[in-house]
Amino acid sequence: SKMFKLQYDFINNLTHEFKTPVSVIKIAGNNIRSATQLSDRERTHYGKILDEEADKLNDMMNRLLSFTQIENRAIMLKEEMINLEVFCQNLVDSYQIKYPHFHIHYTIKGIEQYKADPVLLGSLFQNLIDNAYKYSFPEKKELDIVIEKVKKNIVFRFTDQGIGIPGGELINIFKKFYRIQTQYNQQGSVGLGLAFCKELVNFMNGNISVKSKEGKGSEFKIELPYESQQK
């Protein structure tokens, strides 16, 4: 019964997630088709809308596909040496363009490079950064990222000042299709973000955990093997 409800909610949420960008694309397309003449400004505006909404659809499809591939171990790691400073700065720069009022700070302690799959590591970062933005108060869109080597592991900490997670929900947040109902989560979500992170970390032979206080914020910690993977 619980699985049926989760799947039912998943289909409803997924349908909503897809219908929204499809509707926006259709409206923009109809406006372009019905217009007798478009100014350069209007053409740029509609082009931007179509491009952004298509990216949303593509991102959702890729996330679902990647989740299935990782869950079934049907993907191969493509490891390379990653310069952590460059990696983090590129992410910060891209989010600065996307969300100018979102302040991301990062600190790298005692480590410069890490051998890993940059796509998978980037997916981890993007999911946790998106989560921090989505569940932060409008006046406190801030995230601190700390990267350090601890014994034989590399540890990534993502600390926000957001709405936090109720104690009773902490056990559920990494479950597939699970969503916490809050005022910040009314736009539809398939409940795969943190479950996807969990699968990614498991696939990379690591561990993910969370500490949180309602109204104060959350800290997600990822521990991945370091010494055994750098040769």
mmCIF file with all atom_site columns, N, CA and C in Angstrom, residues 164-208:
data_model
loop_
_atom_site.group_PDB
_atom_site.id
_atom_site.type_symbol
_atom_site.label_atom_id
_atom_site.label_alt_id
_atom_site.label_comp_id
_atom_site.label_asym_id
_atom_site.label_entity_id
_atom_site.label_seq_id
_atom_site.pdbx_PDB_ins_code
_atom_site.Cartn_x
_atom_site.Cartn_y
_atom_site.Cartn_z
_atom_site.occupancy
_atom_site.B_iso_or_equiv
_atom_site.pdbx_formal_charge
_atom_site.auth_seq_id
_atom_site.auth_comp_id
_atom_site.auth_asym_id
_atom_site.auth_atom_id
_atom_site.pdbx_PDB_model_num
ATOM 1   N N  . GLY A 1 164 ? 15.732 23.942 7.585  1.00 0.00 ? 164 GLY A N  1
ATOM 2   C CA . GLY A 1 164 ? 16.007 22.764 8.387  1.00 0.00 ? 164 GLY A CA 1
ATOM 3   C C  . GLY A 1 164 ? 15.043 21.622 8.108  1.00 0.00 ? 164 GLY A C  1
ATOM 4   N N  . ILE A 1 165 ? 15.312 20.497 8.738  1.00 0.00 ? 165 ILE A N  1
ATOM 5   C CA . ILE A 1 165 ? 14.515 19.289 8.533  1.00 0.00 ? 165 ILE A CA 1
ATOM 6   C C  . ILE A 1 165 ? 14.009 18.791 9.879  1.00 0.00 ? 165 ILE A C  1
ATOM 7   N N  . PRO A 1 166 ? 12.702 18.524 10.017 1.00 0.00 ? 166 PRO A N  1
ATOM 8   C CA . PRO A 1 166 ? 12.186 17.990 11.283 1.00 0.00 ? 166 PRO A CA 1
ATOM 9   C C  . PRO A 1 166 ? 12.885 16.693 11.653 1.00 0.00 ? 166 PRO A C  1
ATOM 10  N N  . GLY A 1 167 ? 13.141 16.504 12.945 1.00 0.00 ? 167 GLY A N  1
ATOM 11  C CA . GLY A 1 167 ? 13.863 15.328 13.410 1.00 0.00 ? 167 GLY A CA 1
ATOM 12  C C  . GLY A 1 167 ? 13.251 14.015 12.936 1.00 0.00 ? 167 GLY A C  1
ATOM 13  N N  . GLY A 1 168 ? 11.942 13.960 12.908 1.00 0.00 ? 168 GLY A N  1
ATOM 14  C CA . GLY A 1 168 ? 11.255 12.740 12.507 1.00 0.00 ? 168 GLY A CA 1
ATOM 15  C C  . GLY A 1 168 ? 11.371 12.427 11.027 1.00 0.00 ? 168 GLY A C  1
ATOM 16  N N  . GLU A 1 169 ? 11.797 13.398 10.244 1.00 0.00 ? 169 GLU A N  1
ATOM 17  C CA . GLU A 1 169 ? 11.906 13.206 8.794  1.00 0.00 ? 169 GLU A CA 1
ATOM 18  C C  . GLU A 1 169 ? 13.309 12.776 8.369  1.00 0.00 ? 169 GLU A C  1
ATOM 19  N N  . LEU A 1 170 ? 14.295 12.953 9.241  1.00 0.00 ? 170 LEU A N  1
ATOM 20  C CA . LEU A 1 170 ? 15.686 12.699 8.851  1.00 0.00 ? 170 LEU A CA 1
ATOM 21  C C  . LEU A 1 170 ? 15.904 11.277 8.346  1.00 0.00 ? 170 LEU A C  1
ATOM 22  N N  . ILE A 1 171 ? 15.160 10.330 8.905  1.00 0.00 ? 171 ILE A N  1
ATOM 23  C CA . ILE A 1 171 ? 15.330 8.934  8.518  1.00 0.00 ? 171 ILE A CA 1
ATOM 24  C C  . ILE A 1 171 ? 14.784 8.666  7.110  1.00 0.00 ? 171 ILE A C  1
ATOM 25  N N  . ASN A 1 172 ? 13.950 9.578  6.610  1.00 0.00 ? 172 ASN A N  1
ATOM 26  C CA . ASN A 1 172 ? 13.261 9.326  5.333  1.00 0.00 ? 172 ASN A CA 1
ATOM 27  C C  . ASN A 1 172 ? 13.822 10.092 4.134  1.00 0.00 ? 172 ASN A C  1
ATOM 28  N N  . ILE A 1 173 ? 14.629 11.117 4.382  1.00 0.00 ? 173 ILE A N  1
ATOM 29  C CA . ILE A 1 173 ? 14.928 12.055 3.295  1.00 0.00 ? 173 ILE A CA 1
ATOM 30  C C  . ILE A 1 173 ? 15.734 11.462 2.144  1.00 0.00 ? 173 ILE A C  1
ATOM 31  N N  . PHE A 1 174 ? 16.434 10.349 2.383  1.00 0.00 ? 174 PHE A N  1
ATOM 32  C CA . PHE A 1 174 ? 17.210 9.733  1.304  1.00 0.00 ? 174 PHE A CA 1
ATOM 33  C C  . PHE A 1 174 ? 16.433 8.629  0.583  1.00 0.00 ? 174 PHE A C  1
ATOM 34  N N  . LYS A 1 175 ? 15.146 8.470  0.950  1.00 0.00 ? 175 LYS A N  1
ATOM 35  C CA . LYS A 1 175 ? 14.333 7.448  0.314  1.00 0.00 ? 175 LYS A CA 1
ATOM 36  C C  . LYS A 1 175 ? 13.806 7.935  -1.036 1.00 0.00 ? 175 LYS A C  1
ATOM 37  N N  . LYS A 1 176 ? 13.761 7.023  -1.974 1.00 0.00 ? 176 LYS A N  1
ATOM 38  C CA . LYS A 1 176 ? 13.284 7.332  -3.318 1.00 0.00 ? 176 LYS A CA 1
ATOM 39  C C  . LYS A 1 176 ? 11.811 7.753  -3.283 1.00 0.00 ? 176 LYS A C  1
ATOM 40  N N  . PHE A 1 177 ? 11.486 8.814  -4.000 1.00 0.00 ? 177 PHE A N  1
ATOM 41  C CA . PHE A 1 177 ? 10.137 9.371  -4.166 1.00 0.00 ? 177 PHE A CA 1
ATOM 42  C C  . PHE A 1 177 ? 9.623  10.117 -2.931 1.00 0.00 ? 177 PHE A C  1
ATOM 43  N N  . TYR A 1 178 ? 10.429 10.141 -1.851 1.00 0.00 ? 178 TYR A N  1
ATOM 44  C CA . TYR A 1 178 ? 9.941  10.766 -0.612 1.00 0.00 ? 178 TYR A CA 1
ATOM 45  C C  . TYR A 1 178 ? 10.112 12.283 -0.667 1.00 0.00 ? 178 TYR A C  1
ATOM 46  N N  . ARG A 1 179 ? 9.064  13.006 -0.250 1.00 0.00 ? 179 ARG A N  1
ATOM 47  C CA . ARG A 1 179 ? 9.123  14.463 -0.208 1.00 0.00 ? 179 ARG A CA 1
ATOM 48  C C  . ARG A 1 179 ? 8.606  14.952 1.140  1.00 0.00 ? 179 ARG A C  1
ATOM 49  N N  . ILE A 1 180 ? 9.296  15.942 1.691  1.00 0.00 ? 180 ILE A N  1
ATOM 50  C CA . ILE A 1 180 ? 8.802  16.602 2.897  1.00 0.00 ? 180 ILE A CA 1
ATOM 51  C C  . ILE A 1 180 ? 7.874  17.723 2.456  1.00 0.00 ? 180 ILE A C  1
ATOM 52  N N  . GLN A 1 181 ? 6.681  17.747 2.992  1.00 0.00 ? 181 GLN A N  1
ATOM 53  C CA . GLN A 1 181 ? 5.717  18.768 2.603  1.00 0.00 ? 181 GLN A CA 1
ATOM 54  C C  . GLN A 1 181 ? 5.961  20.060 3.383  1.00 0.00 ? 181 GLN A C  1
ATOM 55  N N  . THR A 1 182 ? 6.398  21.097 2.685  1.00 0.00 ? 182 THR A N  1
ATOM 56  C CA . THR A 1 182 ? 6.594  22.409 3.303  1.00 0.00 ? 182 THR A CA 1
ATOM 57  C C  . THR A 1 182 ? 6.123  23.477 2.337  1.00 0.00 ? 182 THR A C  1
ATOM 58  N N  . GLN A 1 183 ? 6.064  24.715 2.818  1.00 0.00 ? 183 GLN A N  1
ATOM 59  C CA . GLN A 1 183 ? 5.672  25.822 1.950  1.00 0.00 ? 183 GLN A CA 1
ATOM 60  C C  . GLN A 1 183 ? 6.711  26.079 0.862  1.00 0.00 ? 183 GLN A C  1
ATOM 61  N N  . TYR A 1 184 ? 7.914  25.548 1.038  1.00 0.00 ? 184 TYR A N  1
ATOM 62  C CA . TYR A 1 184 ? 8.977  25.722 0.056  1.00 0.00 ? 184 TYR A CA 1
ATOM 63  C C  . TYR A 1 184 ? 8.977  24.604 -0.983 1.00 0.00 ? 184 TYR A C  1
ATOM 64  N N  . ASN A 1 185 ? 8.022  23.700 -0.884 1.00 0.00 ? 185 ASN A N  1
ATOM 65  C CA . ASN A 1 185 ? 8.027  22.538 -1.762 1.00 0.00 ? 185 ASN A CA 1
ATOM 66  C C  . ASN A 1 185 ? 6.652  22.339 -2.392 1.00 0.00 ? 185 ASN A C  1
ATOM 67  N N  . GLN A 1 186 ? 6.083  23.432 -2.887 1.00 0.00 ? 186 GLN A N  1
ATOM 68  C CA . GLN A 1 186 ? 4.740  23.364 -3.442 1.00 0.00 ? 186 GLN A CA 1
ATOM 69  C C  . GLN A 1 186 ? 4.709  23.341 -4.964 1.00 0.00 ? 186 GLN A C  1
ATOM 70  N N  . GLN A 1 187 ? 5.872  23.423 -5.599 1.00 0.00 ? 187 GLN A N  1
ATOM 71  C CA . GLN A 1 187 ? 5.904  23.508 -7.050 1.00 0.00 ? 187 GLN A CA 1
ATOM 72  C C  . GLN A 1 187 ? 6.026  22.145 -7.725 1.00 0.00 ? 187 GLN A C  1
ATOM 73  N N  . GLY A 1 188 ? 5.936  21.085 -6.946 1.00 0.00 ? 188 GLY A N  1
ATOM 74  C CA . GLY A 1 188 ? 6.059  19.755 -7.516 1.00 0.00 ? 188 GLY A CA 1
ATOM 75  C C  . GLY A 1 188 ? 7.505  19.313 -7.523 1.00 0.00 ? 188 GLY A C  1
ATOM 76  N N  . SER A 1 189 ? 7.743  18.119 -7.065 1.00 0.00 ? 189 SER A N  1
ATOM 77  C CA . SER A 1 189 ? 9.085  17.561 -7.040 1.00 0.00 ? 189 SER A CA 1
ATOM 78  C C  . SER A 1 189 ? 8.937  16.058 -7.076 1.00 0.00 ? 189 SER A C  1
ATOM 79  N N  . VAL A 1 190 ? 9.786  15.391 -7.843 1.00 0.00 ? 190 VAL A N  1
ATOM 80  C CA . VAL A 1 190 ? 9.646  13.943 -7.965 1.00 0.00 ? 190 VAL A CA 1
ATOM 81  C C  . VAL A 1 190 ? 10.281 13.203 -6.794 1.00 0.00 ? 190 VAL A C  1
ATOM 82  N N  . GLY A 1 191 ? 10.919 13.912 -5.893 1.00 0.00 ? 191 GLY A N  1
ATOM 83  C CA . GLY A 1 191 ? 11.489 13.267 -4.718 1.00 0.00 ? 191 GLY A CA 1
ATOM 84  C C  . GLY A 1 191 ? 12.675 12.378 -5.043 1.00 0.00 ? 191 GLY A C  1
ATOM 85  N N  . LEU A 1 192 ? 13.501 12.797 -5.985 1.00 0.00 ? 192 LEU A N  1
ATOM 86  C CA . LEU A 1 192 ? 14.655 11.997 -6.367 1.00 0.00 ? 192 LEU A CA 1
ATOM 87  C C  . LEU A 1 192 ? 15.987 12.646 -6.010 1.00 0.00 ? 192 LEU A C  1
ATOM 88  N N  . GLY A 1 193 ? 15.990 13.930 -5.680 1.00 0.00 ? 193 GLY A N  1
ATOM 89  C CA . GLY A 1 193 ? 17.238 14.658 -5.470 1.00 0.00 ? 193 GLY A CA 1
ATOM 90  C C  . GLY A 1 193 ? 18.175 14.017 -4.465 1.00 0.00 ? 193 GLY A C  1
ATOM 91  N N  . LEU A 1 194 ? 17.719 13.865 -3.226 1.00 0.00 ? 194 LEU A N  1
ATOM 92  C CA . LEU A 1 194 ? 18.575 13.303 -2.181 1.00 0.00 ? 194 LEU A CA 1
ATOM 93  C C  . LEU A 1 194 ? 18.742 11.785 -2.339 1.00 0.00 ? 194 LEU A C  1
ATOM 94  N N  . ALA A 1 195 ? 17.713 11.128 -2.874 1.00 0.00 ? 195 ALA A N  1
ATOM 95  C CA . ALA A 1 195 ? 17.846 9.692  -3.149 1.00 0.00 ? 195 ALA A CA 1
ATOM 96  C C  . ALA A 1 195 ? 18.907 9.475  -4.225 1.00 0.00 ? 195 ALA A C  1
ATOM 97  N N  . PHE A 1 196 ? 18.939 10.375 -5.206 1.00 0.00 ? 196 PHE A N  1
ATOM 98  C CA . PHE A 1 196 ? 19.943 10.317 -6.269 1.00 0.00 ? 196 PHE A CA 1
ATOM 99  C C  . PHE A 1 196 ? 21.342 10.511 -5.675 1.00 0.00 ? 196 PHE A C  1
ATOM 100 N N  . CYS A 1 197 ? 21.472 11.469 -4.753 1.00 0.00 ? 197 CYS A N  1
ATOM 101 C CA . CYS A 1 197 ? 22.757 11.698 -4.070 1.00 0.00 ? 197 CYS A CA 1
ATOM 102 C C  . CYS A 1 197 ? 23.194 10.444 -3.323 1.00 0.00 ? 197 CYS A C  1
ATOM 103 N N  . LYS A 1 198 ? 22.251 9.822  -2.628 1.00 0.00 ? 198 LYS A N  1
ATOM 104 C CA . LYS A 1 198 ? 22.557 8.606  -1.862 1.00 0.00 ? 198 LYS A CA 1
ATOM 105 C C  . LYS A 1 198 ? 23.066 7.503  -2.781 1.00 0.00 ? 198 LYS A C  1
ATOM 106 N N  . GLU A 1 199 ? 22.386 7.314  -3.919 1.00 0.00 ? 199 GLU A N  1
ATOM 107 C CA . GLU A 1 199 ? 22.810 6.282  -4.868 1.00 0.00 ? 199 GLU A CA 1
ATOM 108 C C  . GLU A 1 199 ? 24.177 6.608  -5.461 1.00 0.00 ? 199 GLU A C  1
ATOM 109 N N  . LEU A 1 200 ? 24.399 7.885  -5.768 1.00 0.00 ? 200 LEU A N  1
ATOM 110 C CA . LEU A 1 200 ? 25.699 8.302  -6.311 1.00 0.00 ? 200 LEU A CA 1
ATOM 111 C C  . LEU A 1 200 ? 26.823 8.015  -5.326 1.00 0.00 ? 200 LEU A C  1
ATOM 112 N N  . VAL A 1 201 ? 26.607 8.397  -4.079 1.00 0.00 ? 201 VAL A N  1
ATOM 113 C CA . VAL A 1 201 ? 27.634 8.201  -3.046 1.00 0.00 ? 201 VAL A CA 1
ATOM 114 C C  . VAL A 1 201 ? 27.891 6.710  -2.823 1.00 0.00 ? 201 VAL A C  1
ATOM 115 N N  . ASN A 1 202 ? 26.823 5.912  -2.788 1.00 0.00 ? 202 ASN A N  1
ATOM 116 C CA . ASN A 1 202 ? 26.990 4.463  -2.651 1.00 0.00 ? 202 ASN A CA 1
ATOM 117 C C  . ASN A 1 202 ? 27.791 3.901  -3.824 1.00 0.00 ? 202 ASN A C  1
ATOM 118 N N  . PHE A 1 203 ? 27.479 4.383  -5.011 1.00 0.00 ? 203 PHE A N  1
ATOM 119 C CA . PHE A 1 203 ? 28.169 3.932  -6.217 1.00 0.00 ? 203 PHE A CA 1
ATOM 120 C C  . PHE A 1 203 ? 29.653 4.276  -6.166 1.00 0.00 ? 203 PHE A C  1
ATOM 121 N N  . MET A 1 204 ? 29.976 5.398  -5.506 1.00 0.00 ? 204 MET A N  1
ATOM 122 C CA . MET A 1 204 ? 31.364 5.837  -5.388 1.00 0.00 ? 204 MET A CA 1
ATOM 123 C C  . MET A 1 204 ? 32.017 5.309  -4.105 1.00 0.00 ? 204 MET A C  1
ATOM 124 N N  . ASN A 1 205 ? 31.358 4.311  -3.485 1.00 0.00 ? 205 ASN A N  1
ATOM 125 C CA . ASN A 1 205 ? 31.874 3.638  -2.280 1.00 0.00 ? 205 ASN A CA 1
ATOM 126 C C  . ASN A 1 205 ? 32.055 4.590  -1.095 1.00 0.00 ? 205 ASN A C  1
ATOM 127 N N  . GLY A 1 206 ? 31.127 5.539  -0.968 1.00 0.00 ? 206 GLY A N  1
ATOM 128 C CA . GLY A 1 206 ? 31.205 6.504  0.120  1.00 0.00 ? 206 GLY A CA 1
ATOM 129 C C  . GLY A 1 206 ? 29.992 6.475  1.022  1.00 0.00 ? 206 GLY A C  1
ATOM 130 N N  . ASN A 1 207 ? 29.845 7.535  1.802  1.00 0.00 ? 207 ASN A N  1
ATOM 131 C CA . ASN A 1 207 ? 28.750 7.638  2.756  1.00 0.00 ? 207 ASN A CA 1
ATOM 132 C C  . ASN A 1 207 ? 28.239 9.079  2.793  1.00 0.00 ? 207 ASN A C  1
ATOM 133 N N  . ILE A 1 208 ? 26.934 9.233  2.947  1.00 0.00 ? 208 ILE A N  1
ATOM 134 C CA . ILE A 1 208 ? 26.342 10.564 3.073  1.00 0.00 ? 208 ILE A CA 1
ATOM 135 C C  . ILE A 1 208 ? 25.479 10.595 4.333  1.00 0.00 ? 208 ILE A C  1
#
